[in-house]
């Protein structure tokens, strides 16, 4: 994809309302990693939301078990466009602090 096409797609993503739709859908997952009974929600968030999104952008995704047995796995996405290009590392997290469940 050319730079111009990428910029155009990004502008359409925002102006067409898709960004807000994506954001609303993602924050609706109550991904409280400090609450053991919510671990399945974080796993669902990774598998149902993030993996498909990243794969559509050309990433290969793998889930890596957490060394803490009671915790959700790590999602490690990877995308190599050209081995001659610099590597860009991005970090994100899908968990939140305990919130106000009645307002979620």
PDB file of N, CA and C in Angstrom:
ATOM      1  N   UNK A   1       0.857  -1.178   0.000  1.00  0.00           N
ATOM      2  CA  UNK A   1       0.000   0.000   0.000  1.00  0.00           C
ATOM      3  C   UNK A   1       0.896   1.232   0.000  1.00  0.00           C
ATOM      4  N   UNK A   2       0.593   2.167  -0.834  1.00  0.00           N
ATOM      5  CA  UNK A   2       1.380   3.394  -0.902  1.00  0.00           C
ATOM      6  C   UNK A   2       1.115   4.255   0.334  1.00  0.00           C
ATOM      7  N   UNK A   3       2.002   5.205   0.547  1.00  0.00           N
ATOM      8  CA  UNK A   3       1.834   6.130   1.677  1.00  0.00           C
ATOM      9  C   UNK A   3       0.518   6.891   1.544  1.00  0.00           C
ATOM     10  N   UNK A   4       0.233   7.345   0.341  1.00  0.00           N
ATOM     11  CA  UNK A   4      -0.993   8.111   0.103  1.00  0.00           C
ATOM     12  C   UNK A   4      -2.237   7.260   0.383  1.00  0.00           C
ATOM     13  N   UNK A   5      -2.206   6.018  -0.060  1.00  0.00           N
ATOM     14  CA  UNK A   5      -3.349   5.123   0.179  1.00  0.00           C
ATOM     15  C   UNK A   5      -3.515   4.841   1.670  1.00  0.00           C
ATOM     16  N   UNK A   6      -2.400   4.690   2.369  1.00  0.00           N
ATOM     17  CA  UNK A   6      -2.461   4.444   3.815  1.00  0.00           C
ATOM     18  C   UNK A   6      -3.047   5.652   4.542  1.00  0.00           C
ATOM     19  N   UNK A   7      -2.622   6.839   4.160  1.00  0.00           N
ATOM     20  CA  UNK A   7      -3.159   8.051   4.782  1.00  0.00           C
ATOM     21  C   UNK A   7      -4.648   8.212   4.486  1.00  0.00           C
ATOM     22  N   UNK A   8      -5.029   7.914   3.263  1.00  0.00           N
ATOM     23  CA  UNK A   8      -6.437   8.001   2.878  1.00  0.00           C
ATOM     24  C   UNK A   8      -7.277   6.995   3.679  1.00  0.00           C
ATOM     25  N   UNK A   9      -6.774   5.781   3.828  1.00  0.00           N
ATOM     26  CA  UNK A   9      -7.492   4.757   4.596  1.00  0.00           C
ATOM     27  C   UNK A   9      -7.620   5.172   6.062  1.00  0.00           C
ATOM     28  N   UNK A  10      -6.563   5.758   6.614  1.00  0.00           N
ATOM     29  CA  UNK A  10      -6.614   6.214   8.009  1.00  0.00           C
ATOM     30  C   UNK A  10      -7.634   7.338   8.170  1.00  0.00           C
ATOM     31  N   UNK A  11      -7.649   8.276   7.243  1.00  0.00           N
ATOM     32  CA  UNK A  11      -8.621   9.368   7.309  1.00  0.00           C
ATOM     33  C   UNK A  11     -10.050   8.837   7.220  1.00  0.00           C
ATOM     34  N   UNK A  12     -10.276   7.881   6.341  1.00  0.00           N
ATOM     35  CA  UNK A  12     -11.614   7.293   6.205  1.00  0.00           C
ATOM     36  C   UNK A  12     -12.016   6.530   7.465  1.00  0.00           C
ATOM     37  N   UNK A  13     -11.034   5.887   8.092  1.00  0.00           N
ATOM     38  CA  UNK A  13     -11.298   5.138   9.331  1.00  0.00           C
ATOM     39  C   UNK A  13     -11.847   6.077  10.409  1.00  0.00           C
ATOM     40  N   UNK A  14     -11.283   7.269  10.488  1.00  0.00           N
ATOM     41  CA  UNK A  14     -11.749   8.245  11.484  1.00  0.00           C
ATOM     42  C   UNK A  14     -13.026   8.943  11.034  1.00  0.00           C
ATOM     43  N   UNK A  15     -13.023   9.477   9.833  1.00  0.00           N
ATOM     44  CA  UNK A  15     -14.169  10.279   9.389  1.00  0.00           C
ATOM     45  C   UNK A  15     -15.418   9.432   9.154  1.00  0.00           C
ATOM     46  N   UNK A  16     -15.250   8.161   8.856  1.00  0.00           N
ATOM     47  CA  UNK A  16     -16.394   7.285   8.617  1.00  0.00           C
ATOM     48  C   UNK A  16     -16.997   6.698   9.876  1.00  0.00           C
ATOM     49  N   UNK A  17     -16.399   6.995  11.033  1.00  0.00           N
ATOM     50  CA  UNK A  17     -16.943   6.511  12.297  1.00  0.00           C
ATOM     51  C   UNK A  17     -16.438   5.155  12.747  1.00  0.00           C
ATOM     52  N   UNK A  18     -15.607   4.502  11.931  1.00  0.00           N
ATOM     53  CA  UNK A  18     -15.114   3.166  12.287  1.00  0.00           C
ATOM     54  C   UNK A  18     -14.233   3.201  13.537  1.00  0.00           C
ATOM     55  N   UNK A  19     -13.433   4.257  13.689  1.00  0.00           N
ATOM     56  CA  UNK A  19     -12.566   4.350  14.868  1.00  0.00           C
ATOM     57  C   UNK A  19     -13.389   4.348  16.149  1.00  0.00           C
ATOM     58  N   UNK A  20     -14.434   5.161  16.189  1.00  0.00           N
ATOM     59  CA  UNK A  20     -15.287   5.229  17.384  1.00  0.00           C
ATOM     60  C   UNK A  20     -15.976   3.888  17.612  1.00  0.00           C
ATOM     61  N   UNK A  21     -16.440   3.255  16.541  1.00  0.00           N
ATOM     62  CA  UNK A  21     -17.068   1.936  16.671  1.00  0.00           C
ATOM     63  C   UNK A  21     -16.088   0.920  17.253  1.00  0.00           C
ATOM     64  N   UNK A  22     -14.860   0.909  16.730  1.00  0.00           N
ATOM     65  CA  UNK A  22     -13.839  -0.016  17.234  1.00  0.00           C
ATOM     66  C   UNK A  22     -13.540   0.258  18.699  1.00  0.00           C
ATOM     67  N   UNK A  23     -13.370   1.527  19.033  1.00  0.00           N
ATOM     68  CA  UNK A  23     -13.055   1.897  20.408  1.00  0.00           C
ATOM     69  C   UNK A  23     -14.172   1.493  21.366  1.00  0.00           C
ATOM     70  N   UNK A  24     -15.399   1.780  21.003  1.00  0.00           N
ATOM     71  CA  UNK A  24     -16.542   1.420  21.861  1.00  0.00           C
ATOM     72  C   UNK A  24     -16.626  -0.087  22.074  1.00  0.00           C
ATOM     73  N   UNK A  25     -16.415  -0.847  21.024  1.00  0.00           N
ATOM     74  CA  UNK A  25     -16.468  -2.307  21.129  1.00  0.00           C
ATOM     75  C   UNK A  25     -15.347  -2.818  22.037  1.00  0.00           C
ATOM     76  N   UNK A  26     -14.170  -2.226  21.925  1.00  0.00           N
ATOM     77  CA  UNK A  26     -13.018  -2.703  22.699  1.00  0.00           C
ATOM     78  C   UNK A  26     -13.119  -2.345  24.173  1.00  0.00           C
ATOM     79  N   UNK A  27     -13.570  -1.145  24.480  1.00  0.00           N
ATOM     80  CA  UNK A  27     -13.656  -0.783  25.901  1.00  0.00           C
ATOM     81  C   UNK A  27     -14.839  -1.460  26.583  1.00  0.00           C
ATOM     82  N   UNK A  28     -15.712  -2.091  25.824  1.00  0.00           N
ATOM     83  CA  UNK A  28     -16.837  -2.822  26.420  1.00  0.00           C
ATOM     84  C   UNK A  28     -16.393  -4.139  27.055  1.00  0.00           C
ATOM     85  N   UNK A  29     -15.201  -4.620  26.722  1.00  0.00           N
ATOM     86  CA  UNK A  29     -14.677  -5.834  27.352  1.00  0.00           C
ATOM     87  C   UNK A  29     -14.195  -5.485  28.762  1.00  0.00           C
ATOM     88  N   UNK A  30     -14.774  -6.045  29.817  1.00  0.00           N
ATOM     89  CA  UNK A  30     -14.309  -5.757  31.184  1.00  0.00           C
ATOM     90  C   UNK A  30     -13.052  -6.569  31.499  1.00  0.00           C
ATOM     91  N   UNK A  31     -11.926  -6.126  30.985  1.00  0.00           N
ATOM     92  CA  UNK A  31     -10.670  -6.881  31.054  1.00  0.00           C
ATOM     93  C   UNK A  31      -9.857  -6.529  32.292  1.00  0.00           C
ATOM     94  N   UNK A  32     -10.375  -6.878  33.439  1.00  0.00           N
ATOM     95  CA  UNK A  32      -9.693  -6.603  34.705  1.00  0.00           C
ATOM     96  C   UNK A  32      -8.780  -7.777  35.044  1.00  0.00           C
ATOM     97  N   UNK A  33      -7.503  -7.651  34.725  1.00  0.00           N
ATOM     98  CA  UNK A  33      -6.580  -8.769  34.918  1.00  0.00           C
ATOM     99  C   UNK A  33      -6.344  -9.098  36.386  1.00  0.00           C
ATOM    100  N   UNK A  34      -6.609  -8.155  37.270  1.00  0.00           N
ATOM    101  CA  UNK A  34      -6.399  -8.411  38.699  1.00  0.00           C
ATOM    102  C   UNK A  34      -7.544  -9.200  39.321  1.00  0.00           C
ATOM    103  N   UNK A  35      -8.600  -9.442  38.564  1.00  0.00           N
ATOM    104  CA  UNK A  35      -9.742 -10.215  39.051  1.00  0.00           C
ATOM    105  C   UNK A  35      -9.663 -11.597  38.391  1.00  0.00           C
ATOM    106  N   UNK A  36      -9.281 -12.631  39.150  1.00  0.00           N
ATOM    107  CA  UNK A  36      -9.052 -13.954  38.546  1.00  0.00           C
ATOM    108  C   UNK A  36     -10.212 -14.472  37.702  1.00  0.00           C
ATOM    109  N   UNK A  37     -11.439 -14.249  38.140  1.00  0.00           N
ATOM    110  CA  UNK A  37     -12.576 -14.764  37.372  1.00  0.00           C
ATOM    111  C   UNK A  37     -12.817 -13.986  36.076  1.00  0.00           C
ATOM    112  N   UNK A  38     -12.054 -12.937  35.826  1.00  0.00           N
ATOM    113  CA  UNK A  38     -12.186 -12.161  34.583  1.00  0.00           C
ATOM    114  C   UNK A  38     -11.116 -12.530  33.544  1.00  0.00           C
ATOM    115  N   UNK A  39     -10.246 -13.474  33.875  1.00  0.00           N
ATOM    116  CA  UNK A  39      -9.178 -13.839  32.940  1.00  0.00           C
ATOM    117  C   UNK A  39      -9.733 -14.280  31.590  1.00  0.00           C
ATOM    118  N   UNK A  40     -10.862 -14.987  31.607  1.00  0.00           N
ATOM    119  CA  UNK A  40     -11.447 -15.449  30.345  1.00  0.00           C
ATOM    120  C   UNK A  40     -11.873 -14.273  29.472  1.00  0.00           C
ATOM    121  N   UNK A  41     -12.249 -13.148  30.088  1.00  0.00           N
ATOM    122  CA  UNK A  41     -12.658 -11.970  29.311  1.00  0.00           C
ATOM    123  C   UNK A  41     -11.450 -11.386  28.582  1.00  0.00           C
ATOM    124  N   UNK A  42     -10.324 -11.316  29.273  1.00  0.00           N
ATOM    125  CA  UNK A  42      -9.103 -10.813  28.640  1.00  0.00           C
ATOM    126  C   UNK A  42      -8.681 -11.741  27.500  1.00  0.00           C
ATOM    127  N   UNK A  43      -8.798 -13.038  27.700  1.00  0.00           N
ATOM    128  CA  UNK A  43      -8.468 -13.992  26.645  1.00  0.00           C
ATOM    129  C   UNK A  43      -9.419 -13.828  25.454  1.00  0.00           C
ATOM    130  N   UNK A  44     -10.701 -13.647  25.720  1.00  0.00           N
ATOM    131  CA  UNK A  44     -11.668 -13.397  24.640  1.00  0.00           C
ATOM    132  C   UNK A  44     -11.323 -12.116  23.885  1.00  0.00           C
ATOM    133  N   UNK A  45     -10.939 -11.080  24.619  1.00  0.00           N
ATOM    134  CA  UNK A  45     -10.551  -9.808  24.000  1.00  0.00           C
ATOM    135  C   UNK A  45      -9.384 -10.025  23.032  1.00  0.00           C
ATOM    136  N   UNK A  46      -8.391 -10.767  23.484  1.00  0.00           N
ATOM    137  CA  UNK A  46      -7.237 -11.023  22.626  1.00  0.00           C
ATOM    138  C   UNK A  46      -7.632 -11.843  21.403  1.00  0.00           C
ATOM    139  N   UNK A  47      -8.360 -12.948  21.627  1.00  0.00           N
ATOM    140  CA  UNK A  47      -8.693 -13.869  20.537  1.00  0.00           C
ATOM    141  C   UNK A  47      -9.764 -13.329  19.592  1.00  0.00           C
ATOM    142  N   UNK A  48     -10.786 -12.691  20.130  1.00  0.00           N
ATOM    143  CA  UNK A  48     -11.922 -12.259  19.307  1.00  0.00           C
ATOM    144  C   UNK A  48     -11.752 -10.865  18.716  1.00  0.00           C
ATOM    145  N   UNK A  49     -11.002 -10.028  19.402  1.00  0.00           N
ATOM    146  CA  UNK A  49     -10.892  -8.635  18.959  1.00  0.00           C
ATOM    147  C   UNK A  49      -9.526  -8.324  18.354  1.00  0.00           C
ATOM    148  N   UNK A  50      -8.473  -8.564  19.112  1.00  0.00           N
ATOM    149  CA  UNK A  50      -7.162  -8.104  18.672  1.00  0.00           C
ATOM    150  C   UNK A  50      -6.530  -8.984  17.596  1.00  0.00           C
ATOM    151  N   UNK A  51      -6.588 -10.307  17.752  1.00  0.00           N
ATOM    152  CA  UNK A  51      -5.972 -11.179  16.742  1.00  0.00           C
ATOM    153  C   UNK A  51      -6.577 -10.938  15.356  1.00  0.00           C
ATOM    154  N   UNK A  52      -7.906 -10.959  15.196  1.00  0.00           N
ATOM    155  CA  UNK A  52      -8.457 -10.707  13.857  1.00  0.00           C
ATOM    156  C   UNK A  52      -8.089  -9.324  13.301  1.00  0.00           C
ATOM    157  N   UNK A  53      -8.082  -8.322  14.165  1.00  0.00           N
ATOM    158  CA  UNK A  53      -7.723  -6.968  13.723  1.00  0.00           C
ATOM    159  C   UNK A  53      -6.294  -6.932  13.212  1.00  0.00           C
ATOM    160  N   UNK A  54      -5.386  -7.501  13.977  1.00  0.00           N
ATOM    161  CA  UNK A  54      -3.975  -7.494  13.590  1.00  0.00           C
ATOM    162  C   UNK A  54      -3.728  -8.357  12.354  1.00  0.00           C
ATOM    163  N   UNK A  55      -4.401  -9.492  12.267  1.00  0.00           N
ATOM    164  CA  UNK A  55      -4.228 -10.350  11.088  1.00  0.00           C
ATOM    165  C   UNK A  55      -4.701  -9.651   9.816  1.00  0.00           C
ATOM    166  N   UNK A  56      -5.757  -8.854   9.914  1.00  0.00           N
ATOM    167  CA  UNK A  56      -6.220  -8.096   8.738  1.00  0.00           C
ATOM    168  C   UNK A  56      -5.172  -7.075   8.284  1.00  0.00           C
ATOM    169  N   UNK A  57      -4.295  -6.676   9.196  1.00  0.00           N
ATOM    170  CA  UNK A  57      -3.234  -5.724   8.859  1.00  0.00           C
ATOM    171  C   UNK A  57      -1.937  -6.432   8.468  1.00  0.00           C
ATOM    172  N   UNK A  58      -1.998  -7.757   8.328  1.00  0.00           N
ATOM    173  CA  UNK A  58      -0.828  -8.493   7.869  1.00  0.00           C
ATOM    174  C   UNK A  58       0.080  -9.026   8.956  1.00  0.00           C
ATOM    175  N   UNK A  59      -0.358  -9.001  10.197  1.00  0.00           N
ATOM    176  CA  UNK A  59       0.451  -9.520  11.293  1.00  0.00           C
ATOM    177  C   UNK A  59       0.218 -11.013  11.472  1.00  0.00           C
ATOM    178  N   UNK A  60       1.262 -11.715  11.862  1.00  0.00           N
ATOM    179  CA  UNK A  60       1.141 -13.095  12.328  1.00  0.00           C
ATOM    180  C   UNK A  60       1.047 -12.993  13.846  1.00  0.00           C
ATOM    181  N   UNK A  61       0.074 -13.653  14.433  1.00  0.00           N
ATOM    182  CA  UNK A  61      -0.154 -13.525  15.872  1.00  0.00           C
ATOM    183  C   UNK A  61       0.042 -14.861  16.573  1.00  0.00           C
ATOM    184  N   UNK A  62       0.612 -14.792  17.758  1.00  0.00           N
ATOM    185  CA  UNK A  62       0.696 -15.992  18.583  1.00  0.00           C
ATOM    186  C   UNK A  62       0.438 -15.608  20.029  1.00  0.00           C
ATOM    187  N   UNK A  63      -0.213 -16.501  20.728  1.00  0.00           N
ATOM    188  CA  UNK A  63      -0.447 -16.327  22.152  1.00  0.00           C
ATOM    189  C   UNK A  63       0.608 -17.128  22.889  1.00  0.00           C
ATOM    190  N   UNK A  64       1.264 -16.486  23.841  1.00  0.00           N
ATOM    191  CA  UNK A  64       2.334 -17.120  24.607  1.00  0.00           C
ATOM    192  C   UNK A  64       1.874 -17.225  26.050  1.00  0.00           C
ATOM    193  N   UNK A  65       1.958 -18.431  26.591  1.00  0.00           N
ATOM    194  CA  UNK A  65       1.531 -18.635  27.972  1.00  0.00           C
ATOM    195  C   UNK A  65       2.289 -17.722  28.919  1.00  0.00           C
ATOM    196  N   UNK A  66       1.580 -17.219  29.893  1.00  0.00           N
ATOM    197  CA  UNK A  66       2.155 -16.402  30.951  1.00  0.00           C
ATOM    198  C   UNK A  66       2.847 -17.339  31.933  1.00  0.00           C
ATOM    199  N   UNK A  67       4.001 -16.939  32.451  1.00  0.00           N
ATOM    200  CA  UNK A  67       4.697 -17.785  33.430  1.00  0.00           C
ATOM    201  C   UNK A  67       3.946 -17.842  34.756  1.00  0.00           C
ATOM    202  N   UNK A  68       3.034 -16.906  34.970  1.00  0.00           N
ATOM    203  CA  UNK A  68       2.162 -16.945  36.141  1.00  0.00           C
ATOM    204  C   UNK A  68       0.911 -17.706  35.707  1.00  0.00           C
ATOM    205  N   UNK A  69       0.755 -18.906  36.223  1.00  0.00           N
ATOM    206  CA  UNK A  69      -0.275 -19.831  35.727  1.00  0.00           C
ATOM    207  C   UNK A  69      -1.685 -19.258  35.756  1.00  0.00           C
ATOM    208  N   UNK A  70      -1.994 -18.420  36.710  1.00  0.00           N
ATOM    209  CA  UNK A  70      -3.362 -17.910  36.836  1.00  0.00           C
ATOM    210  C   UNK A  70      -3.615 -16.661  35.987  1.00  0.00           C
ATOM    211  N   UNK A  71      -2.656 -16.269  35.185  1.00  0.00           N
ATOM    212  CA  UNK A  71      -2.789 -15.048  34.382  1.00  0.00           C
ATOM    213  C   UNK A  71      -2.982 -15.367  32.901  1.00  0.00           C
ATOM    214  N   UNK A  72      -3.588 -14.430  32.209  1.00  0.00           N
ATOM    215  CA  UNK A  72      -3.843 -14.590  30.773  1.00  0.00           C
ATOM    216  C   UNK A  72      -2.528 -14.595  29.995  1.00  0.00           C
ATOM    217  N   UNK A  73      -2.536 -15.183  28.802  1.00  0.00           N
ATOM    218  CA  UNK A  73      -1.319 -15.220  27.985  1.00  0.00           C
ATOM    219  C   UNK A  73      -1.004 -13.851  27.386  1.00  0.00           C
ATOM    220  N   UNK A  74       0.164 -13.769  26.802  1.00  0.00           N
ATOM    221  CA  UNK A  74       0.593 -12.578  26.080  1.00  0.00           C
ATOM    222  C   UNK A  74       0.282 -12.767  24.601  1.00  0.00           C
ATOM    223  N   UNK A  75      -0.129 -11.710  23.949  1.00  0.00           N
ATOM    224  CA  UNK A  75      -0.324 -11.723  22.504  1.00  0.00           C
ATOM    225  C   UNK A  75       0.919 -11.110  21.875  1.00  0.00           C
ATOM    226  N   UNK A  76       1.586 -11.880  21.017  1.00  0.00           N
ATOM    227  CA  UNK A  76       2.788 -11.403  20.341  1.00  0.00           C
ATOM    228  C   UNK A  76       2.507 -11.354  18.838  1.00  0.00           C
ATOM    229  N   UNK A  77       2.229 -10.162  18.308  1.00  0.00           N
ATOM    230  CA  UNK A  77       2.045 -10.034  16.861  1.00  0.00           C
ATOM    231  C   UNK A  77       3.374  -9.670  16.198  1.00  0.00           C
ATOM    232  N   UNK A  78       3.562 -10.118  14.971  1.00  0.00           N
ATOM    233  CA  UNK A  78       4.800  -9.840  14.251  1.00  0.00           C
ATOM    234  C   UNK A  78       4.480  -9.583  12.780  1.00  0.00           C
ATOM    235  N   UNK A  79       5.148  -8.594  12.227  1.00  0.00           N
ATOM    236  CA  UNK A  79       4.973  -8.295  10.803  1.00  0.00           C
ATOM    237  C   UNK A  79       6.302  -7.791  10.258  1.00  0.00           C
ATOM    238  N   UNK A  80       6.828  -8.468   9.277  1.00  0.00           N
ATOM    239  CA  UNK A  80       8.081  -8.068   8.646  1.00  0.00           C
ATOM    240  C   UNK A  80       7.781  -7.653   7.214  1.00  0.00           C
ATOM    241  N   UNK A  81       8.008  -6.393   6.924  1.00  0.00           N
ATOM    242  CA  UNK A  81       7.789  -5.909   5.562  1.00  0.00           C
ATOM    243  C   UNK A  81       9.031  -6.121   4.711  1.00  0.00           C
ATOM    244  N   UNK A  82      10.180  -5.879   5.322  1.00  0.00           N
ATOM    245  CA  UNK A  82      11.446  -6.037   4.619  1.00  0.00           C
ATOM    246  C   UNK A  82      12.529  -6.151   5.682  1.00  0.00           C
ATOM    247  N   UNK A  83      13.354  -7.181   5.584  1.00  0.00           N
ATOM    248  CA  UNK A  83      14.401  -7.379   6.595  1.00  0.00           C
ATOM    249  C   UNK A  83      15.403  -6.230   6.620  1.00  0.00           C
ATOM    250  N   UNK A  84      15.437  -5.438   5.569  1.00  0.00           N
ATOM    251  CA  UNK A  84      16.342  -4.301   5.513  1.00  0.00           C
ATOM    252  C   UNK A  84      15.804  -3.054   6.206  1.00  0.00           C
ATOM    253  N   UNK A  85      14.539  -3.095   6.605  1.00  0.00           N
ATOM    254  CA  UNK A  85      13.928  -1.942   7.275  1.00  0.00           C
ATOM    255  C   UNK A  85      14.110  -2.051   8.784  1.00  0.00           C
ATOM    256  N   UNK A  86      14.084  -0.925   9.490  1.00  0.00           N
ATOM    257  CA  UNK A  86      14.203  -0.962  10.946  1.00  0.00           C
ATOM    258  C   UNK A  86      13.026  -1.714  11.578  1.00  0.00           C
ATOM    259  N   UNK A  87      13.275  -2.252  12.751  1.00  0.00           N
ATOM    260  CA  UNK A  87      12.232  -2.928  13.522  1.00  0.00           C
ATOM    261  C   UNK A  87      11.539  -1.902  14.399  1.00  0.00           C
ATOM    262  N   UNK A  88      10.234  -1.960  14.440  1.00  0.00           N
ATOM    263  CA  UNK A  88       9.452  -1.076  15.301  1.00  0.00           C
ATOM    264  C   UNK A  88       8.770  -1.950  16.341  1.00  0.00           C
ATOM    265  N   UNK A  89       8.980  -1.644  17.602  1.00  0.00           N
ATOM    266  CA  UNK A  89       8.352  -2.387  18.690  1.00  0.00           C
ATOM    267  C   UNK A  89       7.230  -1.533  19.257  1.00  0.00           C
ATOM    268  N   UNK A  90       6.072  -2.129  19.384  1.00  0.00           N
ATOM    269  CA  UNK A  90       4.918  -1.438  19.948  1.00  0.00           C
ATOM    270  C   UNK A  90       4.426  -2.237  21.131  1.00  0.00           C
ATOM    271  N   UNK A  91       4.040  -1.551  22.181  1.00  0.00           N
ATOM    272  CA  UNK A  91       3.514  -2.225  23.363  1.00  0.00           C
ATOM    273  C   UNK A  91       2.111  -1.715  23.653  1.00  0.00           C
ATOM    274  N   UNK A  92       1.255  -2.600  24.047  1.00  0.00           N
ATOM    275  CA  UNK A  92      -0.084  -2.220  24.479  1.00  0.00           C
ATOM    276  C   UNK A  92      -0.544  -3.212  25.522  1.00  0.00           C
ATOM    277  N   UNK A  93      -1.562  -2.867  26.246  1.00  0.00           N
ATOM    278  CA  UNK A  93      -2.099  -3.825  27.207  1.00  0.00           C
ATOM    279  C   UNK A  93      -3.609  -3.784  27.151  1.00  0.00           C
ATOM    280  N   UNK A  94      -4.200  -4.931  27.427  1.00  0.00           N
ATOM    281  CA  UNK A  94      -5.646  -5.042  27.320  1.00  0.00           C
ATOM    282  C   UNK A  94      -6.348  -5.127  28.650  1.00  0.00           C
ATOM    283  N   UNK A  95      -5.613  -4.896  29.726  1.00  0.00           N
ATOM    284  CA  UNK A  95      -6.272  -4.976  31.023  1.00  0.00           C
ATOM    285  C   UNK A  95      -6.440  -3.585  31.608  1.00  0.00           C
ATOM    286  N   UNK A  96      -7.328  -3.506  32.557  1.00  0.00           N
ATOM    287  CA  UNK A  96      -7.612  -2.235  33.216  1.00  0.00           C
ATOM    288  C   UNK A  96      -7.635  -2.455  34.718  1.00  0.00           C
ATOM    289  N   UNK A  97      -7.676  -1.379  35.461  1.00  0.00           N
ATOM    290  CA  UNK A  97      -7.865  -1.490  36.906  1.00  0.00           C
ATOM    291  C   UNK A  97      -9.340  -1.739  37.172  1.00  0.00           C
ATOM    292  N   UNK A  98      -9.630  -2.199  38.363  1.00  0.00           N
ATOM    293  CA  UNK A  98     -11.027  -2.467  38.692  1.00  0.00           C
ATOM    294  C   UNK A  98     -11.851  -1.203  38.527  1.00  0.00           C
ATOM    295  N   UNK A  99     -12.955  -1.374  37.855  1.00  0.00           N
ATOM    296  CA  UNK A  99     -13.791  -0.227  37.544  1.00  0.00           C
ATOM    297  C   UNK A  99     -15.080  -0.218  38.329  1.00  0.00           C
ATOM    298  N   UNK A 100     -16.037   0.453  37.794  1.00  0.00           N
ATOM    299  CA  UNK A 100     -17.364   0.538  38.389  1.00  0.00           C
ATOM    300  C   UNK A 100     -18.275  -0.366  37.567  1.00  0.00           C
ATOM    301  N   UNK A 101     -18.430  -1.636  37.977  1.00  0.00           N
ATOM    302  CA  UNK A 101     -19.140  -2.605  37.145  1.00  0.00           C
ATOM    303  C   UNK A 101     -20.543  -2.174  36.731  1.00  0.00           C
ATOM    304  N   UNK A 102     -21.237  -1.436  37.574  1.00  0.00           N
ATOM    305  CA  UNK A 102     -22.589  -1.009  37.222  1.00  0.00           C
ATOM    306  C   UNK A 102     -22.595   0.009  36.085  1.00  0.00           C
ATOM    307  N   UNK A 103     -21.455   0.653  35.859  1.00  0.00           N
ATOM    308  CA  UNK A 103     -21.363   1.673  34.813  1.00  0.00           C
ATOM    309  C   UNK A 103     -20.611   1.180  33.581  1.00  0.00           C
ATOM    310  N   UNK A 104     -20.161  -0.082  33.583  1.00  0.00           N
ATOM    311  CA  UNK A 104     -19.349  -0.583  32.482  1.00  0.00           C
ATOM    312  C   UNK A 104     -20.170  -0.596  31.274  1.00  0.00           C
TER     313      UNK A 104
END
